[in-house]
Amino acid sequence: MFEVSLDLQAGEVIGLMGPNGSGKSTLLRVLATVDAPQAGTVSWFGRNDRRDPSVRRRLGIVLDQPAHFEQMTGYQNAWFFAGQLGLSGEVAAPRLEELFRWAGLWDARDQRAGAYSLGMKRKLSLVEALVHRPEILLLDEPTLALDYRAELDLIERIQLVSLTGAAVILATNDVHLAERICDRVLFLHQGRIIREGHVPTLLSELAGSKEVELQMHSPVPLENLRALPSVEAANVEGDTLHVVLARGTNPAEVLAVLNGTADLVSTMRVRRPNLGDLFLKLTGVALPAGE
Amino acid sequence: MSSPSRMLPATIWQRELVEFLQRRRALVIKLSFPLLIGMPLILGGAPLFSAATALTMLFAVIGAVGSAAVLSRERSTGLALRYRTLPVRPGRLLFERLATNAAIDFLQIVPALILIGIRSPAGFAWWPALILTVAAVLAIGNLLGAVASILSDSPGEVMLFVFVPLLPAFFLSGLFTPFSDPVLLTVSRLLPFSYLHQSLLGALGGHPNLFPWETALGGAGFLVGAGGLIGLFGRRVVEAD
């Protein structure tokens, strides 16, 4: 159940952010032509037929679950998808070599895809999605299972793809990735877009605020915290209490509010708020960490 | 395509073939299985009617089980979703996949067919009909397996779903008891297995009720029908969650 209206410009990088079940993967699957919308229409390059081969040839898709033909080598997998996407052998070979080397998979190209680690499988999915130089690149949790080096390489590649005029939509809860490469971010909650905007504009809504993270030994009454005018949002995740404080508030006030339970705090961290904090402020729900 | 590790598939049928050739253990089992079951039936002096019945059932099961297991496994591993992103219409995608699988199944059966030819060289008049009816049963079997794969993500459960329609269809095809009742006889002529049974019986040197040309016509009809049905079911099978 969605009420989504989304226009995509060439070269634009859009981030879909929201907790599990918010609908970001579902929206991505609809955009990727895998699923039909329950109502309304989706138009790709002015065409409404999601099964139109000419539409699919212009999309690059990485779904959240990397799936490959496990008995075939990584290179055979990529070659197959390149062929399906309309590339001749002469065009596919040099592009695949460049992408396999970029992804660090060149030496493992003749290994069975079934023997690849999760990170390698995700990189192979990226290779397959990029080989035909799509006009729209759709990525579901692209940094999942990637190491830091690979994540940096991916960011660089997405920026490059975007510079060549391709639009990129990525579903992610990696706030650092979103802040770094997204031009625009859509917050999804319970199947709806609750806020949309350019990243600097969204972050400016929290200008001067502070995000305080407290690791607690025992549960704390959130209602008392939320009732304070200086607290913009508060949420507990496991044993960690997240509090977004309004401009000018001293973080020590939070400890004072906890009144008598401060000794239950094992660590406290104050940092500049990010998109995740804005989401928390808007919905009261924290974006899952590590996704 | 120099060696298996360097075979580079660019089309759907090439991919199916490459995967078939690269699963070496499965390849040996797949190629030897029909021969091991067929050998005692064909060369062991079994009654011809029973031998034709067992071979018909074997060929139908080979067609249905393979596609059912593969497609249900692909659904659970996420590969089915990858297929859905390919720039190919669902009907064509399913047709290409099942036609290739049926052709591979046919290759599995060739050694058993050769044994039939060796055992009964006089039955060669039945060979065009035999080839057509085997192809038709494999195509129908693959389609049945593909449709059954929608019902569950578990290959084990899908196998059970495959046998639910197959077993009564075998009976209604007159595989267990020759029919004299006109209604049952008509029903049997509406099922592809009866034509394969007749052509096997003929090729083994028995006395079928139909002429070779009638059997060949039946086989050709079911083959064309299977092609149409595969196109019709393409969207439902390819886009099933």
PDB file of N, CA and C in Angstrom, chain B residues 129-165:
ATOM      1  N   ALA B 129       7.126 -41.789 -35.004  1.00  0.00           N
ATOM      2  CA  ALA B 129       6.083 -41.598 -33.989  1.00  0.00           C
ATOM      3  C   ALA B 129       6.698 -41.605 -32.596  1.00  0.00           C
ATOM      4  N   LEU B 130       7.664 -42.497 -32.394  1.00  0.00           N
ATOM      5  CA  LEU B 130       8.298 -42.604 -31.073  1.00  0.00           C
ATOM      6  C   LEU B 130       9.000 -41.297 -30.708  1.00  0.00           C
ATOM      7  N   ILE B 131       9.746 -40.775 -31.650  1.00  0.00           N
ATOM      8  CA  ILE B 131      10.491 -39.525 -31.372  1.00  0.00           C
ATOM      9  C   ILE B 131       9.514 -38.372 -31.087  1.00  0.00           C
ATOM     10  N   LEU B 132       8.467 -38.284 -31.859  1.00  0.00           N
ATOM     11  CA  LEU B 132       7.491 -37.206 -31.647  1.00  0.00           C
ATOM     12  C   LEU B 132       6.766 -37.355 -30.309  1.00  0.00           C
ATOM     13  N   THR B 133       6.382 -38.583 -29.981  1.00  0.00           N
ATOM     14  CA  THR B 133       5.632 -38.765 -28.727  1.00  0.00           C
ATOM     15  C   THR B 133       6.539 -38.598 -27.503  1.00  0.00           C
ATOM     16  N   VAL B 134       7.805 -39.034 -27.625  1.00  0.00           N
ATOM     17  CA  VAL B 134       8.745 -38.802 -26.511  1.00  0.00           C
ATOM     18  C   VAL B 134       8.916 -37.295 -26.306  1.00  0.00           C
ATOM     19  N   ALA B 135       9.118 -36.568 -27.403  1.00  0.00           N
ATOM     20  CA  ALA B 135       9.291 -35.106 -27.306  1.00  0.00           C
ATOM     21  C   ALA B 135       8.054 -34.453 -26.684  1.00  0.00           C
ATOM     22  N   ALA B 136       6.878 -34.915 -27.107  1.00  0.00           N
ATOM     23  CA  ALA B 136       5.639 -34.330 -26.580  1.00  0.00           C
ATOM     24  C   ALA B 136       5.508 -34.590 -25.081  1.00  0.00           C
ATOM     25  N   VAL B 137       5.789 -35.821 -24.672  1.00  0.00           N
ATOM     26  CA  VAL B 137       5.664 -36.156 -23.241  1.00  0.00           C
ATOM     27  C   VAL B 137       6.694 -35.391 -22.418  1.00  0.00           C
ATOM     28  N   LEU B 138       7.893 -35.241 -22.946  1.00  0.00           N
ATOM     29  CA  LEU B 138       8.907 -34.472 -22.208  1.00  0.00           C
ATOM     30  C   LEU B 138       8.498 -32.998 -22.097  1.00  0.00           C
ATOM     31  N   ALA B 139       7.955 -32.457 -23.176  1.00  0.00           N
ATOM     32  CA  ALA B 139       7.523 -31.048 -23.139  1.00  0.00           C
ATOM     33  C   ALA B 139       6.374 -30.863 -22.153  1.00  0.00           C
ATOM     34  N   ILE B 140       5.391 -31.766 -22.217  1.00  0.00           N
ATOM     35  CA  ILE B 140       4.249 -31.685 -21.288  1.00  0.00           C
ATOM     36  C   ILE B 140       4.740 -31.895 -19.848  1.00  0.00           C
ATOM     37  N   GLY B 141       5.638 -32.856 -19.677  1.00  0.00           N
ATOM     38  CA  GLY B 141       6.180 -33.134 -18.339  1.00  0.00           C
ATOM     39  C   GLY B 141       6.897 -31.915 -17.780  1.00  0.00           C
ATOM     40  N   ASN B 142       7.711 -31.266 -18.620  1.00  0.00           N
ATOM     41  CA  ASN B 142       8.416 -30.064 -18.170  1.00  0.00           C
ATOM     42  C   ASN B 142       7.441 -28.959 -17.791  1.00  0.00           C
ATOM     43  N   LEU B 143       6.389 -28.817 -18.580  1.00  0.00           N
ATOM     44  CA  LEU B 143       5.381 -27.793 -18.271  1.00  0.00           C
ATOM     45  C   LEU B 143       4.682 -28.114 -16.947  1.00  0.00           C
ATOM     46  N   LEU B 144       4.354 -29.385 -16.767  1.00  0.00           N
ATOM     47  CA  LEU B 144       3.707 -29.800 -15.519  1.00  0.00           C
ATOM     48  C   LEU B 144       4.617 -29.489 -14.323  1.00  0.00           C
ATOM     49  N   GLY B 145       5.897 -29.808 -14.461  1.00  0.00           N
ATOM     50  CA  GLY B 145       6.862 -29.521 -13.398  1.00  0.00           C
ATOM     51  C   GLY B 145       6.953 -28.027 -13.128  1.00  0.00           C
ATOM     52  N   ALA B 146       6.937 -27.240 -14.199  1.00  0.00           N
ATOM     53  CA  ALA B 146       7.038 -25.786 -14.039  1.00  0.00           C
ATOM     54  C   ALA B 146       5.821 -25.239 -13.300  1.00  0.00           C
ATOM     55  N   VAL B 147       4.654 -25.736 -13.666  1.00  0.00           N
ATOM     56  CA  VAL B 147       3.427 -25.257 -12.996  1.00  0.00           C
ATOM     57  C   VAL B 147       3.422 -25.716 -11.534  1.00  0.00           C
ATOM     58  N   ALA B 148       3.850 -26.963 -11.299  1.00  0.00           N
ATOM     59  CA  ALA B 148       3.894 -27.474  -9.915  1.00  0.00           C
ATOM     60  C   ALA B 148       4.875 -26.666  -9.064  1.00  0.00           C
ATOM     61  N   SER B 149       5.924 -26.138  -9.696  1.00  0.00           N
ATOM     62  CA  SER B 149       6.935 -25.398  -8.927  1.00  0.00           C
ATOM     63  C   SER B 149       6.369 -24.119  -8.319  1.00  0.00           C
ATOM     64  N   ILE B 150       5.230 -23.657  -8.833  1.00  0.00           N
ATOM     65  CA  ILE B 150       4.608 -22.446  -8.269  1.00  0.00           C
ATOM     66  C   ILE B 150       4.059 -22.741  -6.877  1.00  0.00           C
ATOM     67  N   LEU B 151       3.719 -24.001  -6.651  1.00  0.00           N
ATOM     68  CA  LEU B 151       2.952 -24.339  -5.448  1.00  0.00           C
ATOM     69  C   LEU B 151       3.778 -24.371  -4.169  1.00  0.00           C
ATOM     70  N   SER B 152       5.086 -24.484  -4.299  1.00  0.00           N
ATOM     71  CA  SER B 152       5.907 -24.547  -3.088  1.00  0.00           C
ATOM     72  C   SER B 152       7.342 -24.167  -3.415  1.00  0.00           C
ATOM     73  N   ASP B 153       8.065 -23.675  -2.386  1.00  0.00           N
ATOM     74  CA  ASP B 153       9.491 -23.390  -2.548  1.00  0.00           C
ATOM     75  C   ASP B 153      10.332 -24.624  -2.267  1.00  0.00           C
ATOM     76  N   SER B 154       9.692 -25.657  -1.721  1.00  0.00           N
ATOM     77  CA  SER B 154      10.444 -26.845  -1.344  1.00  0.00           C
ATOM     78  C   SER B 154      10.440 -27.854  -2.494  1.00  0.00           C
ATOM     79  N   PRO B 155      11.641 -28.200  -3.022  1.00  0.00           N
ATOM     80  CA  PRO B 155      11.685 -29.161  -4.129  1.00  0.00           C
ATOM     81  C   PRO B 155      11.007 -30.485  -3.768  1.00  0.00           C
ATOM     82  N   GLY B 156      11.127 -30.892  -2.500  1.00  0.00           N
ATOM     83  CA  GLY B 156      10.503 -32.141  -2.075  1.00  0.00           C
ATOM     84  C   GLY B 156       8.990 -32.088  -2.218  1.00  0.00           C
ATOM     85  N   GLU B 157       8.406 -31.002  -1.756  1.00  0.00           N
ATOM     86  CA  GLU B 157       6.945 -30.859  -1.851  1.00  0.00           C
ATOM     87  C   GLU B 157       6.499 -30.772  -3.308  1.00  0.00           C
ATOM     88  N   VAL B 158       7.302 -30.066  -4.102  1.00  0.00           N
ATOM     89  CA  VAL B 158       6.947 -29.900  -5.513  1.00  0.00           C
ATOM     90  C   VAL B 158       6.908 -31.253  -6.216  1.00  0.00           C
ATOM     91  N   MET B 159       7.832 -32.146  -5.846  1.00  0.00           N
ATOM     92  CA  MET B 159       7.834 -33.505  -6.428  1.00  0.00           C
ATOM     93  C   MET B 159       6.478 -34.185  -6.167  1.00  0.00           C
ATOM     94  N   LEU B 160       6.012 -34.018  -4.928  1.00  0.00           N
ATOM     95  CA  LEU B 160       4.720 -34.631  -4.587  1.00  0.00           C
ATOM     96  C   LEU B 160       3.606 -34.041  -5.456  1.00  0.00           C
ATOM     97  N   PHE B 161       3.640 -32.713  -5.616  1.00  0.00           N
ATOM     98  CA  PHE B 161       2.609 -32.061  -6.434  1.00  0.00           C
ATOM     99  C   PHE B 161       2.651 -32.539  -7.888  1.00  0.00           C
ATOM    100  N   VAL B 162       3.843 -32.893  -8.349  1.00  0.00           N
ATOM    101  CA  VAL B 162       3.981 -33.383  -9.722  1.00  0.00           C
ATOM    102  C   VAL B 162       3.254 -34.715  -9.885  1.00  0.00           C
ATOM    103  N   PHE B 163       3.374 -35.561  -8.867  1.00  0.00           N
ATOM    104  CA  PHE B 163       2.808 -36.910  -8.992  1.00  0.00           C
ATOM    105  C   PHE B 163       1.285 -36.930  -8.826  1.00  0.00           C
ATOM    106  N   VAL B 164       0.755 -35.919  -8.189  1.00  0.00           N
ATOM    107  CA  VAL B 164      -0.704 -35.904  -7.970  1.00  0.00           C
ATOM    108  C   VAL B 164      -1.483 -35.995  -9.293  1.00  0.00           C
ATOM    109  N   PRO B 165      -1.172 -35.180 -10.291  1.00  0.00           N
ATOM    110  CA  PRO B 165      -1.912 -35.339 -11.563  1.00  0.00           C
ATOM    111  C   PRO B 165      -1.346 -36.473 -12.431  1.00  0.00           C
TER     112      PRO B 165
END
